[in-house]
CSV table of C-alpha atoms in Angstrom, one decimal:
chain,number,residue,atom,x,y,z
A,1,UNK,CA,20.0,33.0,2.6
A,2,UNK,CA,19.5,29.5,1.3
A,3,UNK,CA,18.7,28.8,-2.3
A,4,UNK,CA,15.2,27.6,-2.9
A,5,UNK,CA,15.1,24.8,-5.4
A,6,UNK,CA,12.1,23.6,-7.4
A,7,UNK,CA,11.2,19.9,-7.1
A,8,UNK,CA,13.6,17.9,-9.2
A,9,UNK,CA,16.1,20.8,-9.4
A,10,UNK,CA,19.6,20.4,-8.1
A,11,UNK,CA,22.7,22.5,-7.8
A,12,UNK,CA,25.4,21.6,-10.3
A,13,UNK,CA,28.0,24.4,-9.6
A,14,UNK,CA,28.3,27.0,-6.9
A,15,UNK,CA,31.3,29.3,-7.2
A,16,UNK,CA,32.7,32.8,-6.7
A,17,UNK,CA,34.4,34.8,-9.4
A,18,UNK,CA,38.0,34.1,-10.0
A,19,UNK,CA,40.2,35.8,-7.4
A,20,UNK,CA,42.6,37.1,-10.0
A,21,UNK,CA,41.1,40.7,-9.9
A,22,UNK,CA,42.3,40.9,-6.3
A,23,UNK,CA,45.9,40.8,-7.3
A,24,UNK,CA,46.3,44.5,-8.0
A,25,UNK,CA,44.6,45.5,-4.7
A,26,UNK,CA,46.9,43.0,-2.9
A,27,UNK,CA,50.0,44.5,-4.4
A,28,UNK,CA,48.6,48.0,-3.5
A,29,UNK,CA,48.2,46.7,0.1
A,30,UNK,CA,51.8,45.7,0.2
A,31,UNK,CA,52.9,49.1,-1.0
A,32,UNK,CA,50.7,50.9,1.5
A,33,UNK,CA,52.0,48.7,4.4
A,34,UNK,CA,55.7,49.3,3.2
A,35,UNK,CA,55.1,53.0,3.1
A,36,UNK,CA,53.4,53.0,6.5
A,37,UNK,CA,56.3,51.0,7.9
A,38,UNK,CA,58.8,53.4,6.4
A,39,UNK,CA,57.0,56.4,7.9
A,40,UNK,CA,56.8,54.8,11.3
A,41,UNK,CA,60.5,54.0,11.1
A,42,UNK,CA,61.2,57.7,10.4
A,43,UNK,CA,59.1,58.7,13.4
A,44,UNK,CA,61.0,56.4,15.7
A,45,UNK,CA,64.5,57.6,14.8
A,46,UNK,CA,66.8,58.7,17.6
A,47,UNK,CA,68.0,61.7,15.6
A,48,UNK,CA,64.7,63.5,15.7
A,49,UNK,CA,65.0,67.1,17.1
A,50,UNK,CA,63.8,67.4,20.7
A,51,UNK,CA,61.0,69.8,19.8
A,52,UNK,CA,59.6,67.2,17.3
A,53,UNK,CA,59.5,64.4,19.9
A,54,UNK,CA,56.3,65.7,21.4
A,55,UNK,CA,54.5,65.3,18.0
A,56,UNK,CA,55.7,61.7,17.5
A,57,UNK,CA,52.6,60.0,19.1
A,58,UNK,CA,50.3,62.2,17.0
A,59,UNK,CA,52.4,61.4,13.9
A,60,UNK,CA,52.1,57.6,14.6
A,61,UNK,CA,48.3,57.9,15.0
A,62,UNK,CA,48.1,59.9,11.8
A,63,UNK,CA,50.2,57.4,9.8
A,64,UNK,CA,48.2,54.5,11.0
A,65,UNK,CA,44.9,56.2,10.4
A,66,UNK,CA,45.9,57.1,6.8
A,67,UNK,CA,47.2,53.6,6.2
A,68,UNK,CA,43.9,52.0,7.5
A,69,UNK,CA,41.7,54.4,5.4
A,70,UNK,CA,43.7,53.6,2.2
A,71,UNK,CA,43.6,49.9,2.9
A,72,UNK,CA,39.8,50.0,3.4
A,73,UNK,CA,39.5,51.7,0.0
A,74,UNK,CA,41.9,49.8,-2.1
A,75,UNK,CA,41.7,46.2,-0.6
A,76,UNK,CA,38.8,45.7,1.7
A,77,UNK,CA,36.1,47.0,-0.7
A,78,UNK,CA,37.2,44.8,-3.6
A,79,UNK,CA,37.6,41.8,-1.3
A,80,UNK,CA,34.0,42.3,0.1
A,81,UNK,CA,32.7,42.7,-3.5
A,82,UNK,CA,34.4,39.5,-4.5
A,83,UNK,CA,33.3,37.7,-1.4
A,84,UNK,CA,29.7,38.7,-1.9
A,85,UNK,CA,29.4,37.5,-5.5
A,86,UNK,CA,28.3,34.0,-6.3
A,87,UNK,CA,27.5,32.2,-9.6
A,88,UNK,CA,25.1,29.3,-9.1
A,89,UNK,CA,24.2,26.8,-11.9
A,90,UNK,CA,21.3,24.5,-11.2
A,91,UNK,CA,19.7,22.0,-13.4
A,92,UNK,CA,17.2,24.6,-14.5
A,93,UNK,CA,18.6,28.1,-13.8
A,94,UNK,CA,21.7,30.2,-13.8
A,95,UNK,CA,21.8,32.5,-10.8
A,96,UNK,CA,24.0,35.4,-10.0
A,97,UNK,CA,24.0,36.8,-6.5
A,98,UNK,CA,25.9,40.0,-5.6
A,99,UNK,CA,26.3,42.0,-2.4
A,100,UNK,CA,26.6,41.4,1.3
A,101,UNK,CA,24.2,43.9,2.9
A,102,UNK,CA,22.1,44.7,-0.1
A,103,UNK,CA,21.6,41.6,-2.2
A,104,UNK,CA,20.9,41.6,-5.9
A,105,UNK,CA,20.0,38.4,-7.6
A,106,UNK,CA,19.5,37.6,-11.2
A,107,UNK,CA,18.1,34.4,-12.5
A,108,UNK,CA,18.1,33.1,-16.0
A,109,UNK,CA,16.1,30.0,-17.0
A,110,UNK,CA,18.4,27.6,-18.9
A,111,UNK,CA,15.6,27.1,-21.4
A,112,UNK,CA,15.7,30.8,-22.5
A,113,UNK,CA,19.4,30.7,-23.5
A,114,UNK,CA,20.1,30.9,-27.2
A,115,UNK,CA,23.9,31.0,-27.2
A,116,UNK,CA,26.9,30.9,-24.8
A,117,UNK,CA,30.1,32.7,-25.6
A,118,UNK,CA,33.4,32.8,-23.7
A,119,UNK,CA,36.2,35.4,-23.9
A,120,UNK,CA,39.5,35.4,-22.2
A,121,UNK,CA,42.3,38.0,-21.9
A,122,UNK,CA,45.8,36.7,-21.9
A,123,UNK,CA,46.0,36.9,-18.1
A,124,UNK,CA,42.6,35.2,-17.8
A,125,UNK,CA,43.8,32.4,-20.1
A,126,UNK,CA,46.9,31.8,-17.9
A,127,UNK,CA,44.7,31.4,-14.8
A,128,UNK,CA,41.8,29.5,-16.4
A,129,UNK,CA,39.2,32.2,-15.8
A,130,UNK,CA,37.2,34.1,-18.4
A,131,UNK,CA,34.0,36.0,-19.1
A,132,UNK,CA,30.9,34.1,-20.0
A,133,UNK,CA,28.4,35.9,-22.2
A,134,UNK,CA,24.8,34.5,-22.2
A,135,UNK,CA,22.7,35.5,-25.2
A,136,UNK,CA,19.0,35.5,-24.5
A,137,UNK,CA,17.9,36.6,-27.9
A,138,UNK,CA,16.4,40.0,-29.0
A,139,UNK,CA,19.7,41.7,-28.4
A,140,UNK,CA,19.7,40.8,-24.7
A,141,UNK,CA,23.0,39.6,-23.4
A,142,UNK,CA,24.3,39.1,-19.8
A,143,UNK,CA,28.0,39.0,-19.1
A,144,UNK,CA,29.4,37.1,-16.1
A,145,UNK,CA,32.9,38.4,-15.5
A,146,UNK,CA,35.8,36.3,-14.2
A,147,UNK,CA,34.1,32.9,-14.1
A,148,UNK,CA,36.7,30.4,-12.9
A,149,UNK,CA,37.4,27.5,-15.3
A,150,UNK,CA,35.1,29.2,-17.8
A,151,UNK,CA,35.2,26.4,-20.4
A,152,UNK,CA,34.3,23.8,-17.8
A,153,UNK,CA,31.5,26.0,-16.5
A,154,UNK,CA,30.2,26.5,-20.0
A,155,UNK,CA,30.3,22.7,-20.6
A,156,UNK,CA,28.3,22.1,-17.5
A,157,UNK,CA,25.7,24.6,-18.7
A,158,UNK,CA,25.5,23.0,-22.2
A,159,UNK,CA,25.0,19.6,-20.5
A,160,UNK,CA,22.4,21.0,-18.2
A,161,UNK,CA,20.5,22.6,-21.1
A,162,UNK,CA,20.8,19.3,-23.0
A,163,UNK,CA,19.3,17.4,-20.0
A,164,UNK,CA,16.2,19.7,-19.9
A,165,UNK,CA,13.0,17.9,-20.9
A,166,UNK,CA,11.7,18.9,-24.3
A,167,UNK,CA,8.5,20.1,-22.7
A,168,UNK,CA,10.5,22.7,-20.8
A,169,UNK,CA,12.4,23.8,-23.9
A,170,UNK,CA,9.2,24.4,-26.0
A,171,UNK,CA,7.0,26.2,-23.5
A,172,UNK,CA,5.0,23.2,-22.4
A,173,UNK,CA,4.3,21.8,-25.8
A,174,UNK,CA,4.8,18.0,-25.7
A,175,UNK,CA,7.5,17.4,-28.4
A,176,UNK,CA,7.9,13.7,-27.7
A,177,UNK,CA,7.4,11.4,-30.7
A,178,UNK,CA,4.0,9.7,-30.8
A,179,UNK,CA,4.4,6.2,-32.3
A,180,UNK,CA,0.8,6.2,-33.6
A,181,UNK,CA,1.3,9.4,-35.7
A,182,UNK,CA,4.9,8.8,-36.6
A,183,UNK,CA,5.3,9.7,-40.2
A,184,UNK,CA,8.5,7.7,-40.8
A,185,UNK,CA,6.8,4.6,-39.7
A,186,UNK,CA,3.7,5.3,-41.9
């Protein structure tokens, strides 16, 4: 699904969350594959009793089925969740899209943002990622987890907010200085 932009609006950044949270599922995948390989090696030994040889094909199928089910649970689900998440910063909005089959989308107008905060764990700092907290006022905050290059992303947001016309920032009230009624030039 393509992003519909208003006239004069353009995309500044389009990114996925940092892939660092996939590290633990990846290590788990390696452990599962090693365990399945070990189990398949045990089943292919020459020293198996002759009465157990007839159960070897069933054992191989069982080991492979269990390994696939575990891999679907510990790696494929987090991978699909990561793959289906996007953070999109336009010149007027911050958009978060989540999901592949069922799509959830959250849009925040840049003009409604009061404050931007970043937080990083030690591991996030080492990879450049971090969490971006958007304060919308009235005790409403939205947290975007694992934003890659969070400080650069925040800087792009600050610049985009600064580039908004004053009429957008103040709900349509024209805040441009009028030289006729300028009090300093009185």
